[in-house]
Rosetta silent file (secondary structure, phi, psi, omega in degrees, C-alpha in Angstrom):
SEQUENCE: MKPFLLTTIAFSCLLFSLNISAADKVVITGEPVVVHEIQGVYVPTTTVVNTRDYYYLTISGTNRVCYDETNPALVDVNVGEYRVRLGDHVVTLHCYEYSPQYFIVE
SCORE:     score description
SCORE:     0.000 S_00000001
   1 L     0.000  -47.611 -173.857  -99.379 -155.918  107.014 S_00000001
   2 H   -65.212  -38.730  170.253  -98.992 -158.662  104.386 S_00000001
   3 H   -54.413  -41.765 -177.179  -96.516 -156.730  102.231 S_00000001
   4 H   -61.378  -47.665  174.376  -94.479 -155.833  105.241 S_00000001
   5 H   -54.301  -50.834  176.304  -94.363 -159.551  106.209 S_00000001
   6 H   -69.407  -24.243  175.492  -93.265 -160.741  102.746 S_00000001
   7 H   -76.565  -42.909  176.069  -90.523 -157.989  102.550 S_00000001
   8 H   -53.443  -47.759 -177.334  -89.334 -159.144  105.991 S_00000001
   9 H   -70.028  -40.640  179.263  -89.124 -162.801  105.017 S_00000001
  10 H   -55.932  -50.463  172.099  -87.507 -161.893  101.662 S_00000001
  11 H   -59.223  -38.968  177.119  -84.824 -159.794  103.447 S_00000001
  12 H   -65.967  -35.198 -178.031  -84.267 -162.542  105.915 S_00000001
  13 H   -75.622  -47.579  169.921  -83.726 -165.032  103.149 S_00000001
  14 H   -43.069  -58.770 -177.273  -81.280 -162.609  101.489 S_00000001
  15 H   -58.244  -50.568  179.892  -79.221 -162.234  104.625 S_00000001
  16 H   -49.381  -52.291 -174.745  -79.207 -166.058  105.211 S_00000001
  17 H   -67.089  -34.832  168.100  -77.971 -166.787  101.669 S_00000001
  18 H   -58.918  -32.031 -175.948  -75.164 -164.215  102.136 S_00000001
  19 H   -74.931  -38.377 -178.404  -74.004 -165.835  105.325 S_00000001
  20 H   -60.005  -55.219 -168.270  -74.057 -169.322  103.599 S_00000001
  21 H   -62.657  -36.175  176.578  -71.846 -167.991  100.678 S_00000001
  22 H   -60.007  -43.727 -175.715  -69.352 -166.380  103.046 S_00000001
  23 H   -65.708  -28.363 -179.106  -69.058 -169.643  104.978 S_00000001
  24 L   -78.177  -11.204 -176.870  -68.292 -171.502  101.784 S_00000001
  25 L   -76.707  152.891  171.529  -65.109 -169.375  101.049 S_00000001
  26 E   -88.886  122.001 -179.339  -61.734 -170.690  101.897 S_00000001
  27 E   -88.609  125.394  172.507  -60.072 -168.816  104.644 S_00000001
  28 E  -126.639  154.314 -171.147  -56.396 -168.164  104.157 S_00000001
  29 L  -125.333  148.238  179.168  -53.992 -166.321  106.387 S_00000001
  30 L    91.991  179.715  177.854  -50.893 -164.250  106.049 S_00000001
  31 L   -96.370  156.494  178.823  -49.113 -162.733  103.158 S_00000001
  32 L   -75.712  152.576  179.908  -48.192 -164.747  100.004 S_00000001
  33 E   -99.299  125.353  179.584  -44.559 -165.937   99.623 S_00000001
  34 E   -74.428  143.903 -176.372  -43.010 -164.682   96.336 S_00000001
  35 E  -132.254  135.771  175.845  -41.526 -167.451   94.189 S_00000001
  36 E  -121.616  151.431 -168.530  -39.267 -167.143   91.188 S_00000001
  37 E   -91.899  134.122  175.585  -38.810 -169.667   88.314 S_00000001
  38 E  -135.129  100.051  177.212  -35.352 -171.154   87.901 S_00000001
  39 L    61.462   36.043  170.877  -35.064 -173.641   85.151 S_00000001
  40 L    95.353    3.019 -174.023  -38.698 -174.780   85.269 S_00000001
  41 E  -130.704  128.147  176.991  -38.912 -174.930   89.060 S_00000001
  42 E   -78.835  127.980 -176.730  -40.381 -172.116   91.423 S_00000001
  43 E  -123.259  131.259 -177.257  -38.174 -171.365   94.240 S_00000001
  44 E   -73.715  142.389  174.750  -39.468 -169.302   97.282 S_00000001
  45 L   -79.106   -6.459  173.638  -37.531 -166.171   98.138 S_00000001
  46 L  -141.223  166.511 -174.775  -37.802 -166.991  101.771 S_00000001
  47 L   -74.607  137.225  178.055  -38.126 -170.304  103.772 S_00000001
  48 L   -91.233  123.997  179.951  -41.602 -171.674  103.584 S_00000001
  49 L  -120.946  108.351  177.526  -42.870 -173.096  106.883 S_00000001
  50 L   -99.188  121.804  179.191  -46.357 -174.693  106.292 S_00000001
  51 L  -119.322    4.931 -174.276  -48.704 -175.320  109.140 S_00000001
  52 L  -125.384 -177.363 -176.079  -51.886 -175.479  107.060 S_00000001
  53 L   -95.623   15.953  175.308  -53.122 -177.678  104.199 S_00000001
  54 L  -145.386  167.623  168.223  -52.280 -175.003  101.526 S_00000001
  55 E  -118.263  142.556  177.468  -49.422 -172.725  100.479 S_00000001
  56 E  -109.552  107.856 -168.197  -50.089 -169.033   99.641 S_00000001
  57 E  -128.111  152.896  167.259  -47.708 -168.071   96.979 S_00000001
  58 E  -107.900  117.814  179.777  -47.185 -165.245   94.342 S_00000001
  59 E  -108.313  115.152 -179.304  -46.382 -166.891   91.143 S_00000001
  60 L    60.573   30.010 -173.323  -45.511 -164.734   88.153 S_00000001
  61 L    82.885   -3.365 -168.339  -47.122 -161.635   89.721 S_00000001
  62 E  -117.957  126.669  179.976  -50.216 -163.490   90.531 S_00000001
  63 E   -71.245  134.377  176.249  -51.308 -164.583   94.037 S_00000001
  64 E  -142.593  147.991 -177.703  -52.288 -168.293   94.234 S_00000001
  65 E  -104.848  121.739 -176.394  -53.483 -170.652   96.844 S_00000001
  66 E  -121.618  144.687  179.142  -51.780 -174.019   96.279 S_00000001
  67 E  -123.110  158.376  176.068  -52.468 -177.590   97.454 S_00000001
  68 L   -78.227  -20.618  172.446  -50.649 -180.894   97.053 S_00000001
  69 L  -122.057  160.952  173.754  -54.019 -182.326   95.579 S_00000001
  70 L   -64.273  149.113  175.564  -56.693 -180.852   93.541 S_00000001
  71 L  -106.013  106.620 -174.023  -59.483 -179.208   95.473 S_00000001
  72 H   -61.685  -20.894 -179.813  -62.926 -180.198   94.217 S_00000001
  73 H   -71.038  -21.304 -169.781  -64.479 -177.248   95.926 S_00000001
  74 H  -108.000   23.171 -176.727  -62.552 -174.891   93.594 S_00000001
  75 L   -49.317  -31.883 -173.948  -63.513 -176.491   90.260 S_00000001
  76 L   -96.414   16.352 -177.589  -64.470 -173.223   88.789 S_00000001
  77 L  -104.679  152.529 -173.945  -61.325 -171.256   89.690 S_00000001
  78 L   -69.553  125.669 -172.710  -58.426 -170.891   87.287 S_00000001
  79 E  -125.330  145.946 -178.583  -55.884 -173.561   88.303 S_00000001
  80 E  -145.256  151.583  174.617  -52.421 -174.374   87.099 S_00000001
  81 E   -98.532  130.512 -176.617  -49.746 -177.110   88.181 S_00000001
  82 E  -132.548  132.500  172.764  -46.455 -175.724   89.354 S_00000001
  83 E   -78.902  125.781 -175.633  -43.229 -177.389   90.334 S_00000001
  84 E  -134.423  135.196  173.068  -42.032 -175.759   93.653 S_00000001
  85 E   -83.575  115.506  178.437  -38.951 -176.259   95.690 S_00000001
  86 E  -122.200  103.973 -172.246  -39.947 -176.776   99.209 S_00000001
  87 L    70.740 -129.397 -168.504  -36.846 -177.378  101.486 S_00000001
  88 L   -95.830    3.089 -167.432  -34.777 -180.062   99.706 S_00000001
  89 E  -110.165  147.929  169.602  -37.773 -181.435   97.775 S_00000001
  90 E  -113.355  122.890  177.803  -39.348 -180.321   94.436 S_00000001
  91 E  -124.992  155.207  176.106  -43.153 -180.998   94.500 S_00000001
  92 E   -93.544  118.566  175.246  -46.035 -180.440   92.144 S_00000001
  93 E  -111.798  148.446  175.797  -48.713 -178.193   93.523 S_00000001
  94 E   -90.774   99.666 -169.330  -52.132 -177.519   92.262 S_00000001
  95 E   -96.585  118.679  169.824  -52.333 -173.584   92.357 S_00000001
  96 E   -93.013  126.018 -177.642  -55.564 -171.719   92.272 S_00000001
  97 E   -66.380  124.980 -177.670  -55.629 -168.119   91.281 S_00000001
  98 L   -61.290  132.611  177.109  -56.743 -165.970   94.205 S_00000001
  99 L  -140.362  133.126  174.245  -60.238 -164.474   93.955 S_00000001
 100 L   -66.208   -6.650  172.946  -62.237 -162.829   96.630 S_00000001
 101 L   -76.918  -22.937 -176.231  -65.252 -164.759   95.268 S_00000001
 102 L  -122.905  -13.329 -175.170  -63.690 -167.918   96.506 S_00000001
 103 E  -123.719  148.709  162.705  -60.975 -166.915   99.137 S_00000001
 104 E  -119.688  132.844 -178.865  -60.910 -164.656  102.374 S_00000001
 105 E  -102.167  125.331  175.179  -57.556 -163.385  103.458 S_00000001
 106 L  -112.467    0.000    0.000  -57.278 -162.896  107.243 S_00000001
């Protein structure tokens, strides 16, 4: 009986830890917008309408999740700063390389 109880408790803890790690991931939606570099500025191939706190872009063939500011929760993710044309403005975005370890695409 004791080994069964210990196994059940250990399995429950494992499931709980998996749920926590999934909850810590950043949820992003939709498909990335492809951007092309023109004289040091990345220009989207389509109009970018942003209703979230991030941009989901494909830069030089790599999907990246981009923010106006650095994201402390993503300190372990490969990040780069990119100048991107959004409408009439060129802004600098902090773009994190997409990884299923840190992001979930819905």
